[in-house]
Amino acid sequence: MTPIFTGVSGILILQWGYTSQLNPSRDRGATPNINEYSWAVNHEQSPAGAAFYISQLECLDSQGLHANWGSGSLLQGLIANLPIKKNDEYSSTGKWHEYTYYYKEMRGQRVVTTPSADEFFKVYATPGWEPFVVFTGSQLQRGIIVGDVWISVWHERL
C-alpha cells in the first residue's frame, strides 16, 4: 500500500491504512507521496508557505505535488501562482526563485531540524563547503498571514 499525505490546515497527515504516524523503524517499502500541499484558499501559496512545506517534505524524506486550484487561463498560465502576469508579460515570484534555488542548489545531506513547539515555524538546510544556507518558513496562525521567508547564508566551514 502506498502512503498518501494530505494537507490539513498546513499540517501534513499520513493516511496509511489505520495508522496516522510514519514509523521509520518499519520498512514499508515505499517512499511517501504527498497528494497535494499548499492550499490557495488560506494563503499558503507564498514563499513562507513553500519553505514550510519543503521542510516537512524533507523531514519525511518524501516528495509532493504542489496544489494548483486555478481554472481556465489561471490553471496553465500562472502555474499555482509561481509566475505573475502584468500586461501580457510574465515575471517570477519569490516562490518561483525559492523552488528554483531548492531544485538547483540544495545539495548534500540535510540538517536535522526541529519545528517550533506549535509547528507553525520550520526550516530546512543542507551543509556544504560554502555557503551554508538555511530557509525558514511559517504558516498561518490564528488568521494572521505570514508572508516572509528568511534565507540565511553562512560562508564558514562547519
mmCIF file of C-alpha atoms in Angstrom:
data_model
loop_
_atom_site.group_PDB
_atom_site.id
_atom_site.type_symbol
_atom_site.label_atom_id
_atom_site.label_comp_id
_atom_site.label_asym_id
_atom_site.label_seq_id
_atom_site.Cartn_x
_atom_site.Cartn_y
_atom_site.Cartn_z
ATOM 1 C CA MET A 1 0.000 0.000 0.000
ATOM 2 C CA THR A 2 1.397 3.439 -0.916
ATOM 3 C CA PRO A 3 1.207 6.041 1.836
ATOM 4 C CA ILE A 4 -0.572 9.254 0.894
ATOM 5 C CA PHE A 5 -0.240 12.524 2.759
ATOM 6 C CA THR A 6 -2.836 15.255 2.635
ATOM 7 C CA GLY A 7 -2.570 18.805 3.899
ATOM 8 C CA VAL A 8 -4.963 19.887 6.614
ATOM 9 C CA SER A 9 -4.594 23.418 7.971
ATOM 10 C CA GLY A 10 -0.968 23.460 6.945
ATOM 11 C CA ILE A 11 -0.007 20.143 8.533
ATOM 12 C CA LEU A 12 0.849 17.055 6.507
ATOM 13 C CA ILE A 13 -1.017 13.998 7.752
ATOM 14 C CA LEU A 14 -0.138 10.453 6.771
ATOM 15 C CA GLN A 15 -3.006 8.242 5.674
ATOM 16 C CA TRP A 16 -1.823 4.646 5.563
ATOM 17 C CA GLY A 17 -4.380 2.041 6.452
ATOM 18 C CA TYR A 18 -5.445 2.695 10.025
ATOM 19 C CA THR A 19 -2.283 4.412 11.212
ATOM 20 C CA SER A 20 -1.650 8.134 11.332
ATOM 21 C CA GLN A 21 2.064 8.033 12.110
ATOM 22 C CA LEU A 22 5.069 7.355 9.952
ATOM 23 C CA ASN A 23 7.132 4.744 11.763
ATOM 24 C CA PRO A 24 10.701 4.927 10.435
ATOM 25 C CA SER A 25 11.658 1.699 12.227
ATOM 26 C CA ARG A 26 9.377 -0.359 9.968
ATOM 27 C CA ASP A 27 10.307 -0.879 6.343
ATOM 28 C CA ARG A 28 7.159 -0.070 4.397
ATOM 29 C CA GLY A 29 8.845 -0.495 1.026
ATOM 30 C CA ALA A 30 7.672 2.795 -0.449
ATOM 31 C CA THR A 31 8.546 6.460 -0.263
ATOM 32 C CA PRO A 32 5.557 8.521 0.878
ATOM 33 C CA ASN A 33 3.971 10.718 -1.779
ATOM 34 C CA ILE A 34 2.125 13.886 -0.820
ATOM 35 C CA ASN A 35 -1.092 14.124 -2.816
ATOM 36 C CA GLU A 36 -1.441 17.909 -2.624
ATOM 37 C CA TYR A 37 0.089 20.619 -0.489
ATOM 38 C CA SER A 38 -0.062 24.411 -0.216
ATOM 39 C CA TRP A 39 -3.709 25.356 -0.379
ATOM 40 C CA ALA A 40 -4.594 28.555 -2.215
ATOM 41 C CA VAL A 41 -7.735 29.233 -0.198
ATOM 42 C CA ASN A 42 -5.863 30.100 3.000
ATOM 43 C CA HIS A 43 -2.839 31.893 1.519
ATOM 44 C CA GLU A 44 -0.375 29.013 1.881
ATOM 45 C CA GLN A 45 0.946 29.611 -1.632
ATOM 46 C CA SER A 46 3.653 32.068 -0.598
ATOM 47 C CA PRO A 47 7.437 31.896 -0.173
ATOM 48 C CA ALA A 48 6.961 31.305 3.563
ATOM 49 C CA GLY A 49 4.459 28.537 2.866
ATOM 50 C CA ALA A 50 6.818 26.952 0.336
ATOM 51 C CA ALA A 51 9.690 26.878 2.854
ATOM 52 C CA PHE A 52 7.329 25.431 5.452
ATOM 53 C CA TYR A 53 6.183 22.607 3.186
ATOM 54 C CA ILE A 54 9.626 21.869 1.749
ATOM 55 C CA SER A 55 10.921 21.464 5.306
ATOM 56 C CA GLN A 56 8.127 18.987 6.082
ATOM 57 C CA LEU A 57 8.763 17.027 2.894
ATOM 58 C CA GLU A 58 12.493 16.930 3.662
ATOM 59 C CA CYS A 59 11.891 15.711 7.227
ATOM 60 C CA LEU A 60 9.647 12.946 5.887
ATOM 61 C CA ASP A 61 12.129 12.099 3.105
ATOM 62 C CA SER A 62 9.200 12.436 0.769
ATOM 63 C CA GLN A 63 8.047 14.087 -2.417
ATOM 64 C CA GLY A 64 4.906 16.080 -3.006
ATOM 65 C CA LEU A 65 2.688 17.679 -5.587
ATOM 66 C CA HIS A 66 2.056 21.405 -5.234
ATOM 67 C CA ALA A 67 -1.673 22.204 -5.306
ATOM 68 C CA ASN A 68 -2.952 24.158 -8.291
ATOM 69 C CA TRP A 69 -6.510 25.295 -7.714
ATOM 70 C CA GLY A 70 -6.678 27.621 -10.711
ATOM 71 C CA SER A 71 -9.078 27.206 -13.585
ATOM 72 C CA GLY A 72 -9.050 28.327 -17.190
ATOM 73 C CA SER A 73 -6.093 30.542 -18.062
ATOM 74 C CA LEU A 74 -5.071 30.708 -14.391
ATOM 75 C CA LEU A 75 -4.564 26.936 -14.301
ATOM 76 C CA GLN A 76 -1.913 26.782 -17.012
ATOM 77 C CA GLY A 77 -0.910 30.432 -17.245
ATOM 78 C CA LEU A 78 0.067 31.093 -13.650
ATOM 79 C CA ILE A 79 1.087 27.573 -12.548
ATOM 80 C CA ALA A 80 -0.111 27.837 -8.919
ATOM 81 C CA ASN A 81 0.987 31.479 -8.636
ATOM 82 C CA LEU A 82 4.639 30.751 -9.384
ATOM 83 C CA PRO A 83 4.838 33.468 -12.070
ATOM 84 C CA ILE A 84 2.815 36.677 -12.170
ATOM 85 C CA LYS A 85 1.433 38.328 -15.271
ATOM 86 C CA LYS A 86 1.092 42.036 -15.961
ATOM 87 C CA ASN A 87 0.221 43.420 -19.405
ATOM 88 C CA ASP A 88 0.907 40.059 -21.098
ATOM 89 C CA GLU A 89 4.416 39.924 -19.554
ATOM 90 C CA TYR A 90 5.376 37.198 -17.086
ATOM 91 C CA SER A 91 7.646 37.727 -14.080
ATOM 92 C CA SER A 92 8.971 35.359 -11.443
ATOM 93 C CA THR A 93 7.642 35.482 -7.905
ATOM 94 C CA GLY A 94 9.652 34.954 -4.733
ATOM 95 C CA LYS A 95 8.250 31.443 -4.511
ATOM 96 C CA TRP A 96 9.476 30.686 -8.047
ATOM 97 C CA HIS A 97 13.014 31.722 -7.065
ATOM 98 C CA GLU A 98 12.819 29.667 -3.881
ATOM 99 C CA TYR A 99 11.774 26.493 -5.710
ATOM 100 C CA THR A 100 14.414 27.107 -8.397
ATOM 101 C CA TYR A 101 17.136 27.559 -5.781
ATOM 102 C CA TYR A 102 15.982 24.462 -3.921
ATOM 103 C CA TYR A 103 15.991 22.369 -7.106
ATOM 104 C CA LYS A 104 19.326 23.586 -8.463
ATOM 105 C CA GLU A 105 21.409 24.444 -5.413
ATOM 106 C CA MET A 106 20.358 22.459 -2.344
ATOM 107 C CA ARG A 107 22.783 19.549 -2.299
ATOM 108 C CA GLY A 108 24.240 17.257 0.308
ATOM 109 C CA GLN A 109 22.887 15.706 3.467
ATOM 110 C CA ARG A 110 20.118 17.730 5.053
ATOM 111 C CA VAL A 111 20.484 19.139 8.531
ATOM 112 C CA VAL A 112 18.227 17.638 11.188
ATOM 113 C CA THR A 113 15.873 20.405 12.278
ATOM 114 C CA THR A 114 13.057 20.652 14.789
ATOM 115 C CA PRO A 115 9.871 22.674 14.224
ATOM 116 C CA SER A 116 8.640 25.227 16.717
ATOM 117 C CA ALA A 117 6.506 23.871 19.566
ATOM 118 C CA ASP A 118 3.280 24.928 17.816
ATOM 119 C CA GLU A 119 4.565 23.517 14.466
ATOM 120 C CA PHE A 120 3.903 26.793 12.647
ATOM 121 C CA PHE A 121 7.600 27.528 12.031
ATOM 122 C CA LYS A 122 10.006 25.208 10.233
ATOM 123 C CA VAL A 123 13.358 25.368 8.497
ATOM 124 C CA TYR A 124 15.339 23.321 6.014
ATOM 125 C CA ALA A 125 19.047 23.443 5.352
ATOM 126 C CA THR A 126 21.907 21.499 3.863
ATOM 127 C CA PRO A 127 25.523 21.901 4.934
ATOM 128 C CA GLY A 128 28.150 22.364 2.294
ATOM 129 C CA TRP A 129 31.558 23.801 1.926
ATOM 130 C CA GLU A 130 30.268 27.249 1.087
ATOM 131 C CA PRO A 131 27.740 28.672 1.537
ATOM 132 C CA PHE A 132 25.649 27.109 4.277
ATOM 133 C CA VAL A 133 22.040 28.071 3.507
ATOM 134 C CA VAL A 134 19.010 27.903 5.790
ATOM 135 C CA PHE A 135 15.463 28.547 4.554
ATOM 136 C CA THR A 136 12.881 29.370 7.207
ATOM 137 C CA GLY A 137 9.137 29.408 6.703
ATOM 138 C CA SER A 138 5.998 29.863 8.699
ATOM 139 C CA GLN A 139 2.340 29.013 8.378
ATOM 140 C CA LEU A 140 -0.891 30.740 9.174
ATOM 141 C CA GLN A 141 -1.694 31.053 12.833
ATOM 142 C CA ARG A 142 -4.964 32.380 14.213
ATOM 143 C CA GLY A 143 -5.870 34.104 10.953
ATOM 144 C CA ILE A 144 -2.590 36.000 10.640
ATOM 145 C CA ILE A 145 -0.997 35.765 7.212
ATOM 146 C CA VAL A 146 2.763 35.487 7.410
ATOM 147 C CA GLY A 147 4.282 36.015 4.007
ATOM 148 C CA ASP A 148 8.014 36.367 4.547
ATOM 149 C CA VAL A 149 10.687 33.780 4.016
ATOM 150 C CA TRP A 150 14.119 34.308 5.501
ATOM 151 C CA ILE A 151 17.192 32.972 3.794
ATOM 152 C CA SER A 152 20.318 32.898 5.922
ATOM 153 C CA VAL A 153 23.705 32.255 4.368
ATOM 154 C CA TRP A 154 26.896 31.472 6.262
ATOM 155 C CA HIS A 155 30.220 31.439 4.467
ATOM 156 C CA GLU A 156 32.147 29.419 7.032
ATOM 157 C CA ARG A 157 33.053 25.773 7.015
ATOM 158 C CA LEU A 158 31.250 23.694 9.595
#
